[in-house]
XYZ file of C-alpha atoms in Angstrom:
576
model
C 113.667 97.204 70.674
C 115.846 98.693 73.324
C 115.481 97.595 77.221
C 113.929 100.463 78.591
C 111.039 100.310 75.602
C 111.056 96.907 76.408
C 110.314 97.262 79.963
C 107.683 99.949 79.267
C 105.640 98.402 77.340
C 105.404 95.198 79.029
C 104.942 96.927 82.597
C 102.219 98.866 80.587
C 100.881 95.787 78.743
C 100.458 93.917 82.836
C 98.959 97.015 84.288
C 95.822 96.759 81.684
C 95.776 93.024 82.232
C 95.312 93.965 85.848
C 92.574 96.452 84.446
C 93.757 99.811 85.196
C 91.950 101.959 83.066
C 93.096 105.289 83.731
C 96.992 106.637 84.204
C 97.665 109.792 84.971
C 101.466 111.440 83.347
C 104.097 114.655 84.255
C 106.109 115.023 81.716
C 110.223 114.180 82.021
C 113.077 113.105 79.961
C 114.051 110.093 82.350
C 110.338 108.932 82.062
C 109.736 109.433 78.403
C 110.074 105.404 78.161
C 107.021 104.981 79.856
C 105.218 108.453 78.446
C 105.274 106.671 74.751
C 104.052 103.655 76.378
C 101.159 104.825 77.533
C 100.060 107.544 74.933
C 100.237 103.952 72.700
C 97.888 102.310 74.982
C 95.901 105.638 75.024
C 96.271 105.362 71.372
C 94.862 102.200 71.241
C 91.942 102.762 73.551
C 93.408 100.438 76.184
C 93.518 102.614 79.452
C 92.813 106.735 79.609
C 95.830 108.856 79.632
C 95.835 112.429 81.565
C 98.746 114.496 81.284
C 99.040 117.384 83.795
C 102.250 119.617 84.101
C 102.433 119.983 87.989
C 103.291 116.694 89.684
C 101.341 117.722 93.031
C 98.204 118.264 91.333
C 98.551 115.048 89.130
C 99.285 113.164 92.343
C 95.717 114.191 93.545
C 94.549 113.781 90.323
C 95.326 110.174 90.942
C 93.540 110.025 94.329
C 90.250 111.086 92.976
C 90.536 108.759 90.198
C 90.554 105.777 92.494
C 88.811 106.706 95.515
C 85.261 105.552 94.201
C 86.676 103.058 91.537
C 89.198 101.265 94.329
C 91.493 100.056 90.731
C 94.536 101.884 91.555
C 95.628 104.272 89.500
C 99.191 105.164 87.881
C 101.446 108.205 88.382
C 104.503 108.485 86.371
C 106.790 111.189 86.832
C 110.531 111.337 86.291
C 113.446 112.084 88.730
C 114.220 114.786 91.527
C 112.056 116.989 92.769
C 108.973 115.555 90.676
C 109.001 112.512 93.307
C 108.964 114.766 96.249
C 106.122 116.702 94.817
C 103.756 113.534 94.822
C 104.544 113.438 98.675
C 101.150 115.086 100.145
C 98.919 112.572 98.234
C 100.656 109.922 99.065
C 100.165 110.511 102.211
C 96.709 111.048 102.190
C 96.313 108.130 100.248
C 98.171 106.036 103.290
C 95.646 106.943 105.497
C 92.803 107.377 103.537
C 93.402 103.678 102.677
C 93.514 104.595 98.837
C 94.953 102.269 95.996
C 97.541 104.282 93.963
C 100.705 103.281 92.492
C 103.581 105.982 92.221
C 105.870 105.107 89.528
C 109.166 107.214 89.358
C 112.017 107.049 86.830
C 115.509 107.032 88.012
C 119.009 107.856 86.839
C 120.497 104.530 86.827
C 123.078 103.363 89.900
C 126.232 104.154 88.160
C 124.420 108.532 88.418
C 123.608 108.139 91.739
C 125.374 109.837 94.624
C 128.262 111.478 91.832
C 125.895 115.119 91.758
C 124.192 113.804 88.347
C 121.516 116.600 87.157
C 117.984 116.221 88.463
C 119.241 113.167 90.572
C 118.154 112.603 94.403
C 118.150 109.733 96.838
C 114.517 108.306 95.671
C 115.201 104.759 97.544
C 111.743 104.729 100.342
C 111.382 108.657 99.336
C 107.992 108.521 101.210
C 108.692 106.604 104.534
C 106.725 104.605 105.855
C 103.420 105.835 103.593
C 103.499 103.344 101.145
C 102.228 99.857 101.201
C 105.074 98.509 99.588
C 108.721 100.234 97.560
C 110.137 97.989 95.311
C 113.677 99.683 93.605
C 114.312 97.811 90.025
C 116.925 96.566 88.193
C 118.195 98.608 85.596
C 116.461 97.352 82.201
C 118.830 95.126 80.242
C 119.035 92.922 77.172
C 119.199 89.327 78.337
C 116.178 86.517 79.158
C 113.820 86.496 81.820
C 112.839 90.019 82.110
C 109.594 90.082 80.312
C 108.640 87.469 83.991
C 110.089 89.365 85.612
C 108.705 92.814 85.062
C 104.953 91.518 84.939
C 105.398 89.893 87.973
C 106.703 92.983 90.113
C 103.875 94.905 88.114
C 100.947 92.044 89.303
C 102.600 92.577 93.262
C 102.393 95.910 93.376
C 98.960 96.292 91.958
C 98.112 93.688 94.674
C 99.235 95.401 97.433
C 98.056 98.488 96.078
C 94.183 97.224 96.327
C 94.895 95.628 99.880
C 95.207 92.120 98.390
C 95.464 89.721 100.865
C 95.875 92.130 103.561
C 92.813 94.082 102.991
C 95.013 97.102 103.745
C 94.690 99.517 100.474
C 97.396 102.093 99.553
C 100.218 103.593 97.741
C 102.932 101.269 96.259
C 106.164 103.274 95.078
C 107.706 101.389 92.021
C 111.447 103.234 91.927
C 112.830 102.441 87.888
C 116.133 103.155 86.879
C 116.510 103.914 83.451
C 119.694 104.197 81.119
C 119.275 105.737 77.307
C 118.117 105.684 74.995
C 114.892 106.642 76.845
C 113.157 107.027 73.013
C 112.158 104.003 70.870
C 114.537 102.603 68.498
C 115.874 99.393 67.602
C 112.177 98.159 65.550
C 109.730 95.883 67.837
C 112.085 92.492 68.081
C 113.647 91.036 71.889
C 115.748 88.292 72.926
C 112.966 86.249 74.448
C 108.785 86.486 74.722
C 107.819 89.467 76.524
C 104.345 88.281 76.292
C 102.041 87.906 79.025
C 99.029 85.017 80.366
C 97.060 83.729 77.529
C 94.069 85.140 76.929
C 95.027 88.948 78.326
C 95.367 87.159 81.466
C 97.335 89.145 84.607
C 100.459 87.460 85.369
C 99.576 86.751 89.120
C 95.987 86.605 90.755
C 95.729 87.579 94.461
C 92.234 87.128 96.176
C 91.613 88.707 99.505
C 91.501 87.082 102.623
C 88.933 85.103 103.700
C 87.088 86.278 107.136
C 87.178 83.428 109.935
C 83.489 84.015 110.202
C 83.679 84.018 113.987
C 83.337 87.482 115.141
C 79.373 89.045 116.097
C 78.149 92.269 116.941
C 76.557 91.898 120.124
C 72.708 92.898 120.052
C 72.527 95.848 122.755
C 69.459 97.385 122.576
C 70.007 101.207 123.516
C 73.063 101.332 120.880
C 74.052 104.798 119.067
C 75.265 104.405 115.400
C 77.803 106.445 114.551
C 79.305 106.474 110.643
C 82.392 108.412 109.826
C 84.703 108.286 107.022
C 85.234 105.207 104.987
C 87.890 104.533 102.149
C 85.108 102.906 100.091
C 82.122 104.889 99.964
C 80.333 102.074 99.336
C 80.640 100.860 102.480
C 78.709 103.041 104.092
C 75.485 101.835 102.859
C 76.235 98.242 104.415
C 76.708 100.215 108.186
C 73.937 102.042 107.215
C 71.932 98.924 106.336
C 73.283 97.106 109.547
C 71.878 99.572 111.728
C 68.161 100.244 110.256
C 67.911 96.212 110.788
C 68.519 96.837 114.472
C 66.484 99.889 114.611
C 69.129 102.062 115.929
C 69.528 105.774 115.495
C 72.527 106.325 113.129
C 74.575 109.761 113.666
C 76.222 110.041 110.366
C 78.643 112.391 109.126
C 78.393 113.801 105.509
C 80.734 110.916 103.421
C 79.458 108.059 102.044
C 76.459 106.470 99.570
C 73.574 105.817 101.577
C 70.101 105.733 101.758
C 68.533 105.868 105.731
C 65.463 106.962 107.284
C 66.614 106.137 110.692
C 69.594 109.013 110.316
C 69.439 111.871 112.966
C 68.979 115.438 111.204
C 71.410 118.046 112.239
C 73.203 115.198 114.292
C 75.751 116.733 115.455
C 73.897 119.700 116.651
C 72.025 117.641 119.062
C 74.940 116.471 120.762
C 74.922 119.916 121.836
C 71.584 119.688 123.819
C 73.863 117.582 126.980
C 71.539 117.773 129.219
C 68.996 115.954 126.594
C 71.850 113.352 125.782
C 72.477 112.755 129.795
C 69.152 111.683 129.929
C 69.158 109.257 127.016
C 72.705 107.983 126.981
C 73.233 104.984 124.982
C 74.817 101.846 126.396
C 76.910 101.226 123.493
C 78.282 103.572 120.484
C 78.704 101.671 117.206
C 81.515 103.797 115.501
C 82.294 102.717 111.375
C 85.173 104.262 109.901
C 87.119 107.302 111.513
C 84.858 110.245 112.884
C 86.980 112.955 111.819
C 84.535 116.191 112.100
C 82.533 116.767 115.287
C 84.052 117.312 119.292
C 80.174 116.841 120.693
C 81.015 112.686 119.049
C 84.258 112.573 120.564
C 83.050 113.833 124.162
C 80.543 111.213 123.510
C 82.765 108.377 123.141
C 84.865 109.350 125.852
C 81.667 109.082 128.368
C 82.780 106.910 131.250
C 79.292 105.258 130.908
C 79.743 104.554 127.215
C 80.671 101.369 125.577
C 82.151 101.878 122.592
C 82.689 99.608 119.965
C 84.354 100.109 116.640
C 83.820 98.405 113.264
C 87.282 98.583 110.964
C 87.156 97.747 107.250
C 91.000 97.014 105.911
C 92.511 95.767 109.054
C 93.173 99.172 110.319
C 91.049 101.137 113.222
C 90.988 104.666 114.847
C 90.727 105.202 118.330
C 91.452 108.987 118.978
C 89.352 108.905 122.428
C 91.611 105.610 123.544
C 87.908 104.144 124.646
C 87.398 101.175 122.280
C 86.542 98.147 123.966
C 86.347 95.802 121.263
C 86.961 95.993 117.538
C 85.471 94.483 114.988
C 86.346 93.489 111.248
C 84.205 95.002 108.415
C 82.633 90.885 107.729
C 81.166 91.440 110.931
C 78.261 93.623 109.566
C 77.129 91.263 107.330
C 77.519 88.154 109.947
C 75.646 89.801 112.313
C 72.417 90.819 110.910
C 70.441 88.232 111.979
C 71.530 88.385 115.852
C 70.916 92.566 115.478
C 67.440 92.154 113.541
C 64.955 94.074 115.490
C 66.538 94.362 118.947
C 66.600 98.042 119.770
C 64.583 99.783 122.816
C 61.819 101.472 120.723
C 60.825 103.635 122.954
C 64.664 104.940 123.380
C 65.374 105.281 119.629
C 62.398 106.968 118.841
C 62.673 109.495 121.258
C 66.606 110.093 119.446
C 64.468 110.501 115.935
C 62.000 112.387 117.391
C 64.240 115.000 118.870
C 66.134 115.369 115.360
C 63.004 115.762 114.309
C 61.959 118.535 116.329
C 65.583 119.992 116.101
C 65.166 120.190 112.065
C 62.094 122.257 112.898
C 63.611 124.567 114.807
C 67.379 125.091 113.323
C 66.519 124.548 109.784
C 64.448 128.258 109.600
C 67.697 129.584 111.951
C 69.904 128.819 109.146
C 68.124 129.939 106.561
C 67.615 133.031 107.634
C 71.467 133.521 108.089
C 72.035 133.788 104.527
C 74.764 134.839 103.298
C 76.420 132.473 105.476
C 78.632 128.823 104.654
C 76.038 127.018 106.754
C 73.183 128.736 104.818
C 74.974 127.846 101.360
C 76.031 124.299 102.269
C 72.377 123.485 103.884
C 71.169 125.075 99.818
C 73.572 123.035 97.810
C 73.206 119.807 99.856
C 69.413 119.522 99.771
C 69.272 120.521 95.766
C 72.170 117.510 94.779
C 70.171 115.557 91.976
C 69.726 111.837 92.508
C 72.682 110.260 92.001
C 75.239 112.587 91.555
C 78.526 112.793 93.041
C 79.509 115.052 95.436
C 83.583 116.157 96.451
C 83.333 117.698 99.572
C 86.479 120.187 100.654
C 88.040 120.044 103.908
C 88.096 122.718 107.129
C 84.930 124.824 107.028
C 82.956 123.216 103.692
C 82.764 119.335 105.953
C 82.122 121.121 108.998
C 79.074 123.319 107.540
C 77.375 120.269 106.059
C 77.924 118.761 108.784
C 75.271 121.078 110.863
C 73.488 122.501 108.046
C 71.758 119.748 106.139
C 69.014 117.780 107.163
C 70.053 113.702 105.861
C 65.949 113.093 105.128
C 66.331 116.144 102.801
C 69.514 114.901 100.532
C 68.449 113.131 97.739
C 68.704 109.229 96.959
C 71.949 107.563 95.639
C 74.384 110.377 95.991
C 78.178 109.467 96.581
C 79.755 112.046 98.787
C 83.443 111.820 98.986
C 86.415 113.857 100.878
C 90.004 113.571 100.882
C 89.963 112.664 104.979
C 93.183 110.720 105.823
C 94.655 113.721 106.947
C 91.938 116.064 105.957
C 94.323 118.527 104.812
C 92.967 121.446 102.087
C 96.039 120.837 99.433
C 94.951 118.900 95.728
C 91.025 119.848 96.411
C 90.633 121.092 93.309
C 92.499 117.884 91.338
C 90.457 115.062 93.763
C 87.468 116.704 92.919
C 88.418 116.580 89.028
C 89.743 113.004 89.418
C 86.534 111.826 91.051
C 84.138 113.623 88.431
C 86.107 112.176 85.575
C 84.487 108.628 87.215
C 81.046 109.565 86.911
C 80.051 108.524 83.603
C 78.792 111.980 82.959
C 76.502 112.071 85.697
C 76.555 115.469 87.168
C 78.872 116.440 89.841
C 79.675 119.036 92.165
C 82.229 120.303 94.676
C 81.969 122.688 97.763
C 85.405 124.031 98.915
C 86.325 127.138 100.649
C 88.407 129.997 99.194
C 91.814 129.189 100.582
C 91.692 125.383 100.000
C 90.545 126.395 96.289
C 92.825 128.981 95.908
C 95.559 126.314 97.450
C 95.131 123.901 94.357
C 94.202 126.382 91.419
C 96.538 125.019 89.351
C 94.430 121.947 89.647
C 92.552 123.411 86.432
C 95.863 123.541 84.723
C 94.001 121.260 82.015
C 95.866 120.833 78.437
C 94.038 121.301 75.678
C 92.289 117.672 74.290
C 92.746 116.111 78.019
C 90.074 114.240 79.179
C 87.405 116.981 81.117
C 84.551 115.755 83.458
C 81.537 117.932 83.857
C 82.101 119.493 87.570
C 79.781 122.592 89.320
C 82.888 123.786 91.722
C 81.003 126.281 94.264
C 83.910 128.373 96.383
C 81.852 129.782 99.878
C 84.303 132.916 99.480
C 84.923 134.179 103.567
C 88.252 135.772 102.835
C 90.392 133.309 104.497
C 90.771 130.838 107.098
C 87.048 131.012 108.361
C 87.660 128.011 110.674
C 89.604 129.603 113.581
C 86.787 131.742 114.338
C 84.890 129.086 115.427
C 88.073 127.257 117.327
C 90.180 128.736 119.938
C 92.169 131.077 118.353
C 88.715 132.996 117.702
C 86.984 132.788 121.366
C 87.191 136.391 122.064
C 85.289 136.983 119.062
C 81.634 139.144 120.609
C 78.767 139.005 118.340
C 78.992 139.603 114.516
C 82.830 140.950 114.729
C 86.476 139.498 115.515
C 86.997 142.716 117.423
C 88.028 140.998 120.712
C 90.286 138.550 119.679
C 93.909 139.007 119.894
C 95.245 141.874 117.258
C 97.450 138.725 115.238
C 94.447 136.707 114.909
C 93.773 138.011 111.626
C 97.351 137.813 110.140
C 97.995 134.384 111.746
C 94.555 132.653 111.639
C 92.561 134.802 109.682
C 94.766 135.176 106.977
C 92.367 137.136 104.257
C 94.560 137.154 101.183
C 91.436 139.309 98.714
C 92.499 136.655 95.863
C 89.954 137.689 92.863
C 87.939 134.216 92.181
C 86.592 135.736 88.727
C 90.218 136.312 87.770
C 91.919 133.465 88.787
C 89.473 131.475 86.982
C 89.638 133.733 83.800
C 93.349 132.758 83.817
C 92.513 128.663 83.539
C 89.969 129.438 80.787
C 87.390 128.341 83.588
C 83.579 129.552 83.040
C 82.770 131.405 86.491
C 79.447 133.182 88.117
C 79.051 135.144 91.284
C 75.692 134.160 93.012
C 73.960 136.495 95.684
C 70.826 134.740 96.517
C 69.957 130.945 97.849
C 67.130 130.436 94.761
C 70.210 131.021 92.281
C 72.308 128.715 93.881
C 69.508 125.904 94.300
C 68.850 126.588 90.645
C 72.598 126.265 89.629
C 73.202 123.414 91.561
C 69.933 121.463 90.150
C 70.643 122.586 86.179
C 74.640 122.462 85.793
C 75.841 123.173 83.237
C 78.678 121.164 80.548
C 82.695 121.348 81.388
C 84.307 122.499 84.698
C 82.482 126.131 86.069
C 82.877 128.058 89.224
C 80.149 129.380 91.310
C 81.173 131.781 93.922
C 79.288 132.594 96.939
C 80.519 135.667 99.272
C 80.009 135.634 102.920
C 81.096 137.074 106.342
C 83.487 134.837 108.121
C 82.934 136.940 111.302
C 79.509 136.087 111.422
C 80.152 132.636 111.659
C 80.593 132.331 115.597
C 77.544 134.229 116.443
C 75.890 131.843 113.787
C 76.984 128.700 115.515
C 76.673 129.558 119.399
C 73.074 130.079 118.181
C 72.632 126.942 117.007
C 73.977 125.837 120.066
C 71.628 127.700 121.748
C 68.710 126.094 119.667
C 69.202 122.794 120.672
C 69.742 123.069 124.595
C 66.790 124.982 124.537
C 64.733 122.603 122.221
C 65.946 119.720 124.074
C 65.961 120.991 127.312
């Protein structure tokens, strides 16, 4: 066996002790070592290997894979440019708190800096985004290595999953390689490259213990608020923390949870301020980062506000610079028993009641605007079968569930995720894959708008016998960037038209690029249906069908203003 086999299959060999289950490949001459290693474990029904030719949309692949799973999951690609291509995920892995592990073959040192083919400076490519970089020794033929390959392999799978630190992330693995990058030699090595007894990992790393000492204090007029959370599991514990207290919880569209006490349309009655002046909370509870609404954000910044904020992984956002204390994620669970019970009745349920009232009133508003994205998001949320999973695209798509759906109308168990670390629209299309191919063929479904799908098509770049998940992708088609007409760029927009804005909004913001859905998706081999009407789409969404399928829905983006300031107008007048 020659070194580089050698190290492949033992790195390959720890990362299934450590039970990774799922690796995704581009394919490369410097990483072929690895590439045979993993179609054998593949092979031999050890881990599930996806092979994808772009290294951006693998890279997302990746993050999709692991965002509801948390076991990190492998990206091999060889030298050059393929490293630099995995850049955007990793980043929104970083910050989305994300275990992946980014594994990138290397022309050995002797290649480096002398103008070698397909050879770069990949030594901390990424920054400061990763969790750890560990550069390795060229493979060689002498004792010791088998230790010392499993060991780096158990360390960076640790660090990857936030163990001790409780940090999650990406972990960059740098491996220079020297030929023969093929088997040969037969299956024989100097020492044992054999692992722990038993299929053991090499090294076992347990999280930190909580200190146990930190409470949430039991105010009674407290505001929930839940944003985004790397685990969307953890959403049901806030969730659960806050119906124990009784508080209203103001919850943005990410997470799994279950909650009677959540506000309908919650955003939308920030908007009623003169309401919220009058029953101002003493304290906001914030979990996670609140990434969607400027009504929360005002909130928080409310001079007669306490806000508190409760931080799973060690790390906590602050945008509004108001946080007065900070809390670790063990606090929730702590703290039950001092919460139980203790909110001002009479103060909450005049919250719920004027969500309630607010559902009665906007709900008809927006579904009378269809064709619109609020119209279509309010139809797909509310027809989501129990317990399916739901990928959620960023810009518009977020923003319109955000208003449209009524929480007491989305059905029980659902796990709604969203790449939100930086919230960018890039590798939509290949999270939403990566997530559905965790379901365990329970239905699933993504809502993403035309540019961000357009902006990751190649994310159905699928090779024939790779592993497919059963996905309903529905595209709310406005032409382009529908977002900046309901931002600045689009305030001199007057009624249903973008006539008054400046004349470069459309080339600059707007930017309608007429991309044919139908044919992009006849390209991919990708089943795809235009739907006119908010029964077909309720009826799509609640029977999908088998394999990856497009549904396209075709609205007005200039509409979309008009449609919002309404809305607006709804709620200061319902809640005067």
């Amino acid at each position: 066996m020659n070194p580089t086999a050698a190290f492949a299959s033992t790195l390959v060999d720890e990362l299934v002790r450590h039970g990774i289950r799922d690796a995704v490949l581009s394919p490369g001459s410097r990483s072929a070592p690895l590439a045979y290693a993993l179609q054998e474990a593949d092979r031999a029904g050890r881990l599930r290997l996806h092979v994808r030719v772009d290294e951006r949309t693998a890279a997302f692949l990746a993050l999709g894979l692991a965002k509801t799973t948390r076991v990190p999951v492998p990206v091999v690609v060889t030298s050059g440019t393929a490293v630099a291509n995995l850049h955007p995920a990793v980043l929104e892995a970083s910050h989305a708190q994300v275990p992946m592990l980014i594994l990138s073959a290397d022309r050995p040192p002797e290649l480096r800096g002398t103008g070698a083919n397909q050879t770069t400076d990949q030594v901390r490519i990424f920054g400061g985004a990763t969790r750890w970089f560990h550069d390795l020794g060229t493979p060689d033929e002498r004792p010791g290595q088998g230790d010392l390959w499993r060991s780096v392999t158990s360390r960076a799978v640790a660090i990857s999953r936030g163990l001790p630190s409780g940090d999650a992330g990406p972990v960059h693995l740098n491996m220079p390689l020297r030929a023969p990058l093929v088997p040969t030699g037969g299956d024989e090595w100097i020492d044992s490259l054999e692992g722990r007894p038993g299929g053991a990992p090499w090294s076992v790393t347990t999280p930190a213990a909580p200190d146990g000492g930190d409470t949430i204090a039991a105010v009674p007029r407290t505001l929930a608020v839940l944003g985004h959370l790397p685990d969307p599991a953890q959403a049901a514990r806030f969730t659960r923390f806050a119906e124990s207290a009784g508080w209203p919880l103001l919850a943005e569209p990410f997470g799994t949870f279950d909650s009677s006490r959540t506000l309908p349309h919650g955003p939308l009655l920030l908007q009623a301020t003169d309401w919220v002046r009058a029953h101002l909370p003493d304290r906001v509870l914030v979990g996670g980062r609140v990434t969607l609404d400027r009504g929360v954000a005002q909130l928080l910044r409310h001079p007669d506000v306490e806000v508190e904020v409760v931080a799973p992984g060690g790390v906590w956002a602050d945008p509004s610079h108001a946080a007065r204390r900070v809390h670790a994620w063990g606090a929730l669970d702590a703290g039950h028993g001092s919460v139980a019970g203790c909110a001002d009745r009479v103060w909450a349920d005049a919250w719920m009641s004027a969500g309630e009232l607010l559902a009665t009133e906007a709900g008809p508003v927006i579904d009378r605007s269809w064709p619109s994205g609020l119209a279509a998001a309010r139809v797909i949320a509310h027809a989501l079968p129990e317990g399916s999973g739901f990928f959620v695209g960023s810009s518009s798509a977020a923003r319109y569930l955000d208003l449209a759906r009524d929480s007491r109308e989305v059905a029980r168990d659902v796990v709604s995720v969203a790449n939100r670390g930086l919230a960018g629209i890039d590798g939509s299309v290949s999270s939403a894959i990566g997530f559905a191919l965790t379901r365990g063929g329970r239905p699933s479904y993504a809502v993403l708008g035309d540019l961000t799908f357009a902006h990751d098509a190649n994310g159905l770049l699928i090779g024939r016998g790779e592993p497919r998940p059963d996905l309903t992708i529905v595209v709310l088609n406005d032409d382009g960037g529908g977002i900046f007409g309901t931002l600045e760029p689009g305030a001199g927009a007057s009624g249903d038209s973008l006539a008054g804005v400046d004349a470069s909004y459309e080339r600059v913001f707007g930017t309608p690029t007429g991309v044919s859905i139908a044919t992009l998706c006849a390209a991919y081999g990708v089943p795809w249906e235009l739907v006119d009407d908010a029964d077909g789409l309720a009826e799509r969404i609640g029977n999908p069908g088998a394999g990856i399928r497009v549904v396209e829905v075709h609205f007005d983006r200039a509409q979309q203003r008009a449609l919002q300031e309404r809305l607006f107008e709804v709620a200061a007048d319902v809640l005067p």
